[in-house]
Amino acid sequence: AGDGSGPVGAAAEDGGPPAPERVLFPPTFSVSEIKNKQRRHFMFLRWKQQQRKEKLAAKKKRRKEREALGDKAPPKAVPKTIENQRVYDETTVDPNDEEVAFDEATDEFAPYFNRQTVPKILITTSDRPRGRTVRFCEQLSTVIPNSHVYYRRGLALKRIIPQCIARDFTDLIVINEDRKIPNGLVLSHLPDGPTAHFRMSSVRLRKEIKRRGKEPTEHVPEVILNNFTTRLGHSVGRMFASLFPHDPQFIGRQVATFHNQRDYIFFRFHRYIFKSEKKVGIQELGPRFTLKLRSLQKGTFDSKFGEYEWIHKRREMDTSRRKFHL
Amino acid sequence: SSQVVWDTLGNRQFCSYKITTKTQNFCRNEYNLTGLCNRSSCPLANSQYATIREEKGRCYLYMKTIERAAFPRRLWERVLLNKNYEKALEEIDENLIYWPRFIRHKCKQRFTKITQYLIRIRKLTLKRQRKLVPLRRKIERRENRREEKALIAAQLDNAIEKELLERLKQDTYGDIYNFPIHAFDKALQQQDAESESESDAEKEDEEDTDTREFVEADDSDLSDFEDMDKLETSSEEEQEEEEEVEKKASYSKSKGKTPLKGPARRKRRYIEIEYEEETEPTTKTKAA
């Protein structure tokens, strides 16, 4: 009888009924059992309102208790985030790790970090680039100092690499394009350095960025590398750092940021200004894009015989949502 | 009877190999020589017919004669052609000797076209080939969604600002920015009223404009006279700070923890430029 009267009663006041203060649903009643869609929808809304009220009341009560306790209140619980819950990666680099420091002193980037080499970058694309990719390459070359853009007319990468080495280039960037948008990036450190293959997404050219500043100047920007914690992340971070000359020009006030979050590397280019010692204003200039590492190869670009340091294997590596590799 | 076949199939009734378009009729039959649906190119409507077909890179000449019209299994006779282009043409000629001109001509044309595209295939396989990797919709969607969430979690602007401020604190920018040293300010805030001694770090602290300065009568006179000779030196700031250290105490950026002593100075939080020194002496002389 209770079940029957409840919905019927509600239906009677259909249309413009006021939601009662405390709706007492009979315990065996369930909103999903009403066959009429309109009535069911209405009852569901009422139920939702009631839930919200209860939740608000519970919050208020908790807050009152907290205030009543004052200092003795238990500390606020820290909400769980994906970064909090991240599966601990055993290759996380400890800042004081000697082995890693030794490795880094003797790896391929040592000459750069010892200021023996000046970076010289060659930017190119895949065959027949379309307008968007071409413009992106140009903007990228303004962002990275000492970089040159050359078009590829069907040349094999393996053949241009020796030429690049002969002409003293230190890095090679190949932007792969598909259906008129750039979607991949191959970054290769030249004198037999590691090659990293990224998947590039959400590329925004300069004119698509809202509230942007003027063109970047010729000053050497600073570099910010955030959140590269594991060993793999460290080597990738060093690769990025070696693209830019070692001594930034602070008068330029430009900064290029590579921020790693959950294995996505976000690239931004800003101009900053210090308004006071506690406040800084930043204005986004150049292009922006995000990268996701797909593979890291030991030598220069060689898809068949290369020795892969790390490949992203979807089935094995994507099993856990809390596990990241960079 | 080929005429009969053409009259029924080709012209009037339905032929399953025929494809009609607005301007033309095509023939889908695999043995068709030209690909069009004509009286002379229909393999069904001609009892004497020949074609060229290629299989796995080799070209064959197929011939059909009236004598074998009753044996469908043996209808088409197949001849392998030479790999050499000219020799193959001669072979076509000698096989199709006494055949109608049209068929001979069209066979040679077709053979030429086939060899050309075979050459092209061989050339292209040597070059780099674009490897098409199929996208998986579910995975693409998943990755895009994760990227958006990572972007939100990253809070890029805040992270960059924090990093820049960190670098400012660590003094990586050197002397470019004349902000007061924060560590000193914090220490100043912590100790309450006994900060008279530390004056060396106060270099850029107090260069506010002194448009209005309330100077106590006794002290300032003495100090003025003391410092009159030293006014010409470049480090005027330090002296005036030293003398006014007592007055100001823990002054600079503390929020009213210590009561205002001595001259009321307006605190400035902007980038300091060194023009304040010039005003100092003038006011002092006036006060004196």
mmCIF file of N, CA, C and O in Angstrom, chain B residues 226-268:
data_model
loop_
_atom_site.group_PDB
_atom_site.id
_atom_site.type_symbol
_atom_site.label_atom_id
_atom_site.label_comp_id
_atom_site.label_asym_id
_atom_site.label_seq_id
_atom_site.Cartn_x
_atom_site.Cartn_y
_atom_site.Cartn_z
ATOM 1 N N GLU B 226 76.740 65.028 11.246
ATOM 2 C CA GLU B 226 77.738 63.960 11.148
ATOM 3 C C GLU B 226 77.989 63.583 9.716
ATOM 4 O O GLU B 226 79.093 63.392 9.277
ATOM 5 N N ASP B 227 76.911 63.475 9.045
ATOM 6 C CA ASP B 227 77.017 62.872 7.719
ATOM 7 C C ASP B 227 77.218 63.871 6.616
ATOM 8 O O ASP B 227 77.290 63.505 5.461
ATOM 9 N N MET B 228 77.256 65.130 6.958
ATOM 10 C CA MET B 228 77.360 66.111 5.883
ATOM 11 C C MET B 228 78.600 65.875 5.049
ATOM 12 O O MET B 228 78.565 65.930 3.837
ATOM 13 N N ASP B 229 79.697 65.605 5.739
ATOM 14 C CA ASP B 229 80.925 65.407 4.973
ATOM 15 C C ASP B 229 80.864 64.139 4.149
ATOM 16 O O ASP B 229 81.397 64.059 3.067
ATOM 17 N N LYS B 230 80.185 63.193 4.704
ATOM 18 C CA LYS B 230 80.197 61.917 3.997
ATOM 19 C C LYS B 230 79.177 61.858 2.873
ATOM 20 O O LYS B 230 79.020 60.870 2.210
ATOM 21 N N LEU B 231 78.492 62.950 2.688
ATOM 22 C CA LEU B 231 77.389 62.874 1.722
ATOM 23 C C LEU B 231 77.872 62.656 0.311
ATOM 24 O O LEU B 231 77.168 62.139 -0.530
ATOM 25 N N GLU B 232 79.091 63.108 0.021
ATOM 26 C CA GLU B 232 79.533 63.019 -1.371
ATOM 27 C C GLU B 232 79.893 61.610 -1.767
ATOM 28 O O GLU B 232 79.975 61.302 -2.939
ATOM 29 N N THR B 233 80.131 60.789 -0.784
ATOM 30 C CA THR B 233 80.545 59.437 -1.166
ATOM 31 C C THR B 233 79.398 58.711 -1.842
ATOM 32 O O THR B 233 78.235 59.002 -1.646
ATOM 33 N N SER B 234 79.759 57.735 -2.602
ATOM 34 C CA SER B 234 78.730 57.026 -3.383
ATOM 35 C C SER B 234 77.806 56.213 -2.507
ATOM 36 O O SER B 234 76.639 56.037 -2.798
ATOM 37 N N SER B 235 78.330 55.712 -1.430
ATOM 38 C CA SER B 235 77.483 54.833 -0.622
ATOM 39 C C SER B 235 76.674 55.648 0.367
ATOM 40 O O SER B 235 76.686 55.427 1.552
ATOM 41 N N GLU B 236 75.958 56.582 -0.180
ATOM 42 C CA GLU B 236 75.152 57.428 0.698
ATOM 43 C C GLU B 236 74.085 56.606 1.378
ATOM 44 O O GLU B 236 73.737 56.801 2.531
ATOM 45 N N GLU B 237 73.578 55.724 0.637
ATOM 46 C CA GLU B 237 72.472 54.906 1.140
ATOM 47 C C GLU B 237 72.844 54.243 2.437
ATOM 48 O O GLU B 237 72.095 54.262 3.400
ATOM 49 N N GLU B 238 74.005 53.651 2.428
ATOM 50 C CA GLU B 238 74.387 52.896 3.622
ATOM 51 C C GLU B 238 74.422 53.812 4.813
ATOM 52 O O GLU B 238 73.935 53.474 5.876
ATOM 53 N N GLN B 239 75.040 55.012 4.612
ATOM 54 C CA GLN B 239 75.150 55.895 5.765
ATOM 55 C C GLN B 239 73.797 56.289 6.279
ATOM 56 O O GLN B 239 73.533 56.226 7.455
ATOM 57 N N GLU B 240 72.968 56.687 5.363
ATOM 58 C CA GLU B 240 71.692 57.163 5.861
ATOM 59 C C GLU B 240 70.934 56.031 6.507
ATOM 60 O O GLU B 240 70.215 56.216 7.468
ATOM 61 N N GLU B 241 71.163 54.865 6.029
ATOM 62 C CA GLU B 241 70.491 53.734 6.657
ATOM 63 C C GLU B 241 71.070 53.498 8.019
ATOM 64 O O GLU B 241 70.361 53.230 8.972
ATOM 65 N N GLU B 242 72.377 53.602 8.077
ATOM 66 C CA GLU B 242 72.988 53.345 9.386
ATOM 67 C C GLU B 242 72.454 54.311 10.412
ATOM 68 O O GLU B 242 72.143 53.953 11.530
ATOM 69 N N GLU B 243 72.348 55.558 9.981
ATOM 70 C CA GLU B 243 71.917 56.521 10.991
ATOM 71 C C GLU B 243 70.463 56.332 11.338
ATOM 72 O O GLU B 243 70.066 56.526 12.463
ATOM 73 N N GLU B 244 69.751 55.943 10.395
ATOM 74 C CA GLU B 244 68.322 55.819 10.665
ATOM 75 C C GLU B 244 67.912 54.427 11.067
ATOM 76 O O GLU B 244 66.745 54.119 11.112
ATOM 77 N N VAL B 245 68.886 53.623 11.321
ATOM 78 C CA VAL B 245 68.546 52.254 11.680
ATOM 79 C C VAL B 245 67.765 52.233 12.972
ATOM 80 O O VAL B 245 66.800 51.516 13.124
ATOM 81 N N GLU B 246 68.201 53.071 13.913
ATOM 82 C CA GLU B 246 67.490 53.055 15.194
ATOM 83 C C GLU B 246 66.066 53.474 14.995
ATOM 84 O O GLU B 246 65.149 52.965 15.614
ATOM 85 N N LYS B 247 65.908 54.434 14.104
ATOM 86 C CA LYS B 247 64.569 54.943 13.957
ATOM 87 C C LYS B 247 63.654 53.910 13.362
ATOM 88 O O LYS B 247 62.505 53.799 13.705
ATOM 89 N N LYS B 248 64.215 53.170 12.481
ATOM 90 C CA LYS B 248 63.292 52.305 11.748
ATOM 91 C C LYS B 248 63.096 50.953 12.400
ATOM 92 O O LYS B 248 62.023 50.392 12.362
ATOM 93 N N ALA B 249 64.148 50.435 12.986
ATOM 94 C CA ALA B 249 64.075 49.095 13.582
ATOM 95 C C ALA B 249 63.610 48.073 12.545
ATOM 96 O O ALA B 249 63.972 48.143 11.398
ATOM 97 N N SER B 250 62.806 47.203 12.975
ATOM 98 C CA SER B 250 62.391 46.155 12.043
ATOM 99 C C SER B 250 61.300 46.680 11.162
ATOM 100 O O SER B 250 60.112 46.450 11.355
ATOM 101 N N TYR B 251 61.716 47.369 10.173
ATOM 102 C CA TYR B 251 60.788 48.228 9.490
ATOM 103 C C TYR B 251 60.239 47.650 8.205
ATOM 104 O O TYR B 251 59.075 47.567 7.969
ATOM 105 N N SER B 252 61.187 47.255 7.444
ATOM 106 C CA SER B 252 60.980 47.259 5.992
ATOM 107 C C SER B 252 59.639 46.682 5.521
ATOM 108 O O SER B 252 58.779 47.407 5.081
ATOM 109 N N LYS B 253 59.480 45.410 5.582
ATOM 110 C CA LYS B 253 58.236 44.911 5.027
ATOM 111 C C LYS B 253 57.367 44.271 6.083
ATOM 112 O O LYS B 253 56.429 43.586 5.775
ATOM 113 N N SER B 254 57.677 44.475 7.315
ATOM 114 C CA SER B 254 56.859 43.834 8.323
ATOM 115 C C SER B 254 55.521 44.540 8.397
ATOM 116 O O SER B 254 55.396 45.728 8.166
ATOM 117 N N LYS B 255 54.554 43.786 8.714
ATOM 118 C CA LYS B 255 53.212 44.361 8.669
ATOM 119 C C LYS B 255 52.833 44.887 10.045
ATOM 120 O O LYS B 255 52.006 44.311 10.727
ATOM 121 N N GLY B 256 53.464 45.933 10.456
ATOM 122 C CA GLY B 256 53.007 46.587 11.672
ATOM 123 C C GLY B 256 53.268 45.795 12.940
ATOM 124 O O GLY B 256 52.566 45.972 13.910
ATOM 125 N N LYS B 257 54.217 44.944 12.927
ATOM 126 C CA LYS B 257 54.506 44.252 14.170
ATOM 127 C C LYS B 257 55.179 45.217 15.136
ATOM 128 O O LYS B 257 54.915 45.223 16.317
ATOM 129 N N THR B 258 56.102 45.972 14.606
ATOM 130 C CA THR B 258 56.746 46.970 15.466
ATOM 131 C C THR B 258 56.093 48.303 15.199
ATOM 132 O O THR B 258 55.748 48.614 14.074
ATOM 133 N N PRO B 259 55.964 49.063 16.212
ATOM 134 C CA PRO B 259 55.334 50.361 16.004
ATOM 135 C C PRO B 259 56.231 51.247 15.166
ATOM 136 O O PRO B 259 57.438 51.121 15.167
ATOM 137 N N LEU B 260 55.641 52.125 14.503
ATOM 138 C CA LEU B 260 56.393 53.012 13.640
ATOM 139 C C LEU B 260 57.269 53.917 14.485
ATOM 140 O O LEU B 260 56.782 54.652 15.332
ATOM 141 N N LYS B 261 58.535 53.839 14.240
ATOM 142 C CA LYS B 261 59.412 54.714 14.993
ATOM 143 C C LYS B 261 60.034 55.674 14.024
ATOM 144 O O LYS B 261 60.340 55.319 12.892
ATOM 145 N N GLY B 262 60.295 56.817 14.504
ATOM 146 C CA GLY B 262 61.063 57.730 13.698
ATOM 147 C C GLY B 262 60.318 58.173 12.473
ATOM 148 O O GLY B 262 59.084 58.281 12.464
ATOM 149 N N PRO B 263 61.044 58.424 11.479
ATOM 150 C CA PRO B 263 60.429 58.997 10.296
ATOM 151 C C PRO B 263 59.472 57.989 9.654
ATOM 152 O O PRO B 263 59.760 56.822 9.557
ATOM 153 N N ALA B 264 58.387 58.516 9.263
ATOM 154 C CA ALA B 264 57.435 57.634 8.594
ATOM 155 C C ALA B 264 57.862 57.514 7.144
ATOM 156 O O ALA B 264 58.001 58.516 6.448
ATOM 157 N N ARG B 265 58.135 56.371 6.800
ATOM 158 C CA ARG B 265 58.562 56.207 5.425
ATOM 159 C C ARG B 265 57.568 55.360 4.677
ATOM 160 O O ARG B 265 57.082 54.376 5.181
ATOM 161 N N ARG B 266 57.337 55.741 3.514
ATOM 162 C CA ARG B 266 56.430 54.929 2.726
ATOM 163 C C ARG B 266 57.187 53.755 2.146
ATOM 164 O O ARG B 266 58.277 53.899 1.641
ATOM 165 N N LYS B 267 56.604 52.625 2.260
ATOM 166 C CA LYS B 267 57.277 51.447 1.730
ATOM 167 C C LYS B 267 56.878 51.276 0.284
ATOM 168 O O LYS B 267 55.735 51.447 -0.075
ATOM 169 N N ARG B 268 57.845 50.943 -0.468
ATOM 170 C CA ARG B 268 57.546 50.727 -1.864
ATOM 171 C C ARG B 268 57.787 49.275 -2.224
ATOM 172 O O ARG B 268 58.744 48.681 -1.797
#
